[in-house]
Coordinates of C-alpha atoms in Angstrom, one line a residue:
M1 CA 156.2 105.2 137.1
I2 CA 152.5 103.7 136.1
Y3 CA 153.9 103.1 132.6
F4 CA 156.9 100.8 134.1
V5 CA 154.3 99.1 136.2
I6 CA 151.9 98.2 133.4
A7 CA 155.0 97.1 131.2
V8 CA 156.1 94.7 134.1
T9 CA 152.8 93.3 134.4
V10 CA 152.2 92.7 130.8
I11 CA 155.7 91.1 130.6
Y12 CA 155.4 88.9 133.6
I13 CA 151.9 87.9 132.6
I14 CA 152.7 86.9 129.4
Y15 CA 155.9 84.9 130.4
M16 CA 154.1 83.0 133.2
T17 CA 151.5 82.1 130.7
Y18 CA 154.0 80.9 128.3
K19 CA 155.9 79.2 131.3
N20 CA 152.5 77.4 132.2
G21 CA 151.9 76.5 128.5
E22 CA 148.4 77.3 128.9
P23 CA 146.1 80.3 130.0
L24 CA 146.2 81.3 133.3
A25 CA 143.1 80.6 135.4
S26 CA 144.1 83.4 137.6
I27 CA 146.6 86.0 138.6
S28 CA 147.1 84.0 141.7
E29 CA 148.0 80.9 139.6
I30 CA 151.4 82.9 138.9
S31 CA 152.3 81.3 142.4
Y32 CA 152.0 77.8 141.4
V33 CA 153.9 78.5 137.9
A34 CA 156.6 80.6 139.4
K35 CA 159.6 78.8 140.9
H36 CA 159.0 80.0 144.3
H37 CA 155.9 81.8 145.9
W38 CA 157.3 84.5 147.1
E39 CA 157.5 85.8 143.4
F40 CA 153.7 86.0 143.0
M41 CA 153.9 88.0 146.6
A42 CA 156.8 90.2 145.3
Y43 CA 154.8 91.2 142.2
M44 CA 151.6 91.9 144.0
L45 CA 153.4 93.9 146.6
F46 CA 155.1 95.8 143.7
L47 CA 151.9 96.6 142.2
A48 CA 150.3 97.5 145.6
V49 CA 153.4 99.8 146.4
Y50 CA 153.3 101.6 143.0
V51 CA 149.6 101.7 142.0
L52 CA 147.5 102.3 145.2
P53 CA 149.1 105.6 146.4
V54 CA 148.5 107.2 142.9
M55 CA 144.8 106.0 143.0
Y56 CA 144.9 107.6 146.6
R57 CA 145.8 110.9 145.2
K58 CA 143.6 110.7 142.4
S59 CA 140.4 110.1 144.5
S60 CA 138.2 112.5 146.1
P61 CA 138.5 112.7 149.9
G62 CA 135.3 110.8 150.5
T63 CA 136.5 107.9 148.4
R64 CA 140.3 107.5 149.5
F65 CA 139.3 105.0 152.4
L66 CA 138.6 102.9 149.2
T67 CA 142.1 102.6 148.5
Y68 CA 142.7 101.1 152.0
I69 CA 140.3 98.7 151.6
T70 CA 141.7 97.5 148.1
A71 CA 145.0 97.4 149.7
L72 CA 143.4 95.1 152.7
G73 CA 142.1 92.9 150.2
M74 CA 145.6 92.8 148.1
F75 CA 147.2 92.0 151.3
M76 CA 144.9 89.1 152.2
A77 CA 145.8 87.5 148.8
I78 CA 149.5 88.5 149.1
I79 CA 149.8 86.4 152.2
T80 CA 148.0 83.3 151.1
P81 CA 150.0 82.5 147.8
V82 CA 149.3 79.0 148.4
F83 CA 145.7 79.0 148.1
R84 CA 144.9 75.8 146.8
T85 CA 146.2 74.1 150.0
H86 CA 146.2 77.0 152.7
G87 CA 144.1 79.9 153.1
A88 CA 141.9 79.3 150.0
I89 CA 138.7 81.3 151.5
F90 CA 141.0 84.2 153.0
H91 CA 142.5 84.5 149.8
D92 CA 139.4 84.6 147.6
V93 CA 137.8 86.9 150.2
G94 CA 140.9 89.3 149.6
G95 CA 140.4 89.0 145.9
V96 CA 136.7 90.0 146.2
I97 CA 137.3 92.8 148.5
T98 CA 140.1 94.1 146.0
C99 CA 137.8 94.1 143.2
V100 CA 134.8 95.4 144.9
A101 CA 136.7 98.3 146.6
C102 CA 138.9 99.3 143.8
Q103 CA 136.0 99.2 141.1
T104 CA 133.7 101.3 143.7
C105 CA 136.4 103.7 143.9
I106 CA 136.7 104.1 140.1
L107 CA 132.7 104.2 140.0
L108 CA 132.4 107.1 142.4
N109 CA 135.4 109.2 140.7
H110 CA 135.6 108.0 136.9
P111 CA 132.6 106.3 136.3
I112 CA 133.5 106.2 132.6
L113 CA 135.9 103.7 133.1
L114 CA 133.9 100.9 134.1
L115 CA 133.1 100.8 130.3
A116 CA 136.0 98.2 130.4
W117 CA 133.8 95.7 131.9
F118 CA 131.5 95.5 128.8
P119 CA 133.9 93.4 126.7
Y120 CA 134.2 90.8 129.7
V121 CA 130.4 90.5 129.9
F122 CA 130.2 90.2 126.5
F123 CA 132.8 87.6 126.0
F124 CA 131.5 85.9 129.4
L125 CA 128.1 85.6 128.0
F126 CA 128.5 84.8 124.4
M127 CA 131.9 83.2 123.6
R128 CA 133.3 81.6 126.9
K129 CA 132.5 78.2 125.9
E130 CA 133.9 78.4 122.6
N131 CA 137.2 79.3 123.5
H132 CA 137.9 77.8 127.0
C133 CA 139.2 80.9 128.8
H134 CA 139.1 81.3 132.7
P135 CA 136.6 84.3 133.4
V136 CA 138.3 84.8 136.7
F137 CA 141.8 85.9 134.9
W138 CA 140.0 88.2 132.7
A139 CA 137.8 89.5 135.5
E140 CA 141.3 90.3 137.3
M141 CA 142.6 91.9 134.1
T142 CA 139.8 94.2 133.7
V143 CA 140.5 95.2 137.3
L144 CA 144.0 95.7 136.7
E145 CA 143.2 97.7 133.4
N146 CA 140.8 99.9 135.6
M147 CA 143.5 100.7 138.1
F148 CA 146.0 101.7 135.5
M149 CA 143.4 103.8 133.5
Y150 CA 142.5 105.4 136.8
S151 CA 146.0 106.2 137.8
L152 CA 146.9 107.5 134.4
I153 CA 143.7 109.9 134.1

């Protein structure tokens, strides 16, 4: 099932990037590119429902609570899809909670997966100005990649 979630994620993000006409600034920007805000909400809920239970099962008993905190952060981002006009702080805090809790869970269970952050750090420090890419989008993609890899191990 994780492979299906990965396929949906890749196809959906490529489609939304194409529809936007330029690289997305963040995954949350999908709520503005999509015809309806609920599309972003549905995708994030789909992601949470299918990935977080797998992460919970693969986590050690002492770190399982981090998947609940990850879910809380995702829920905070999900319920504020119109983050540019309403709930920007709530949305951003939810995103930070999701990233920190998820990556902490991975750090405590399979720290080798955090090596995925090295290309992001390298790119952000040395190549960002040349390519005009959005660092938030690529940070979110790194978090997603780590979630998927953790679920597959």
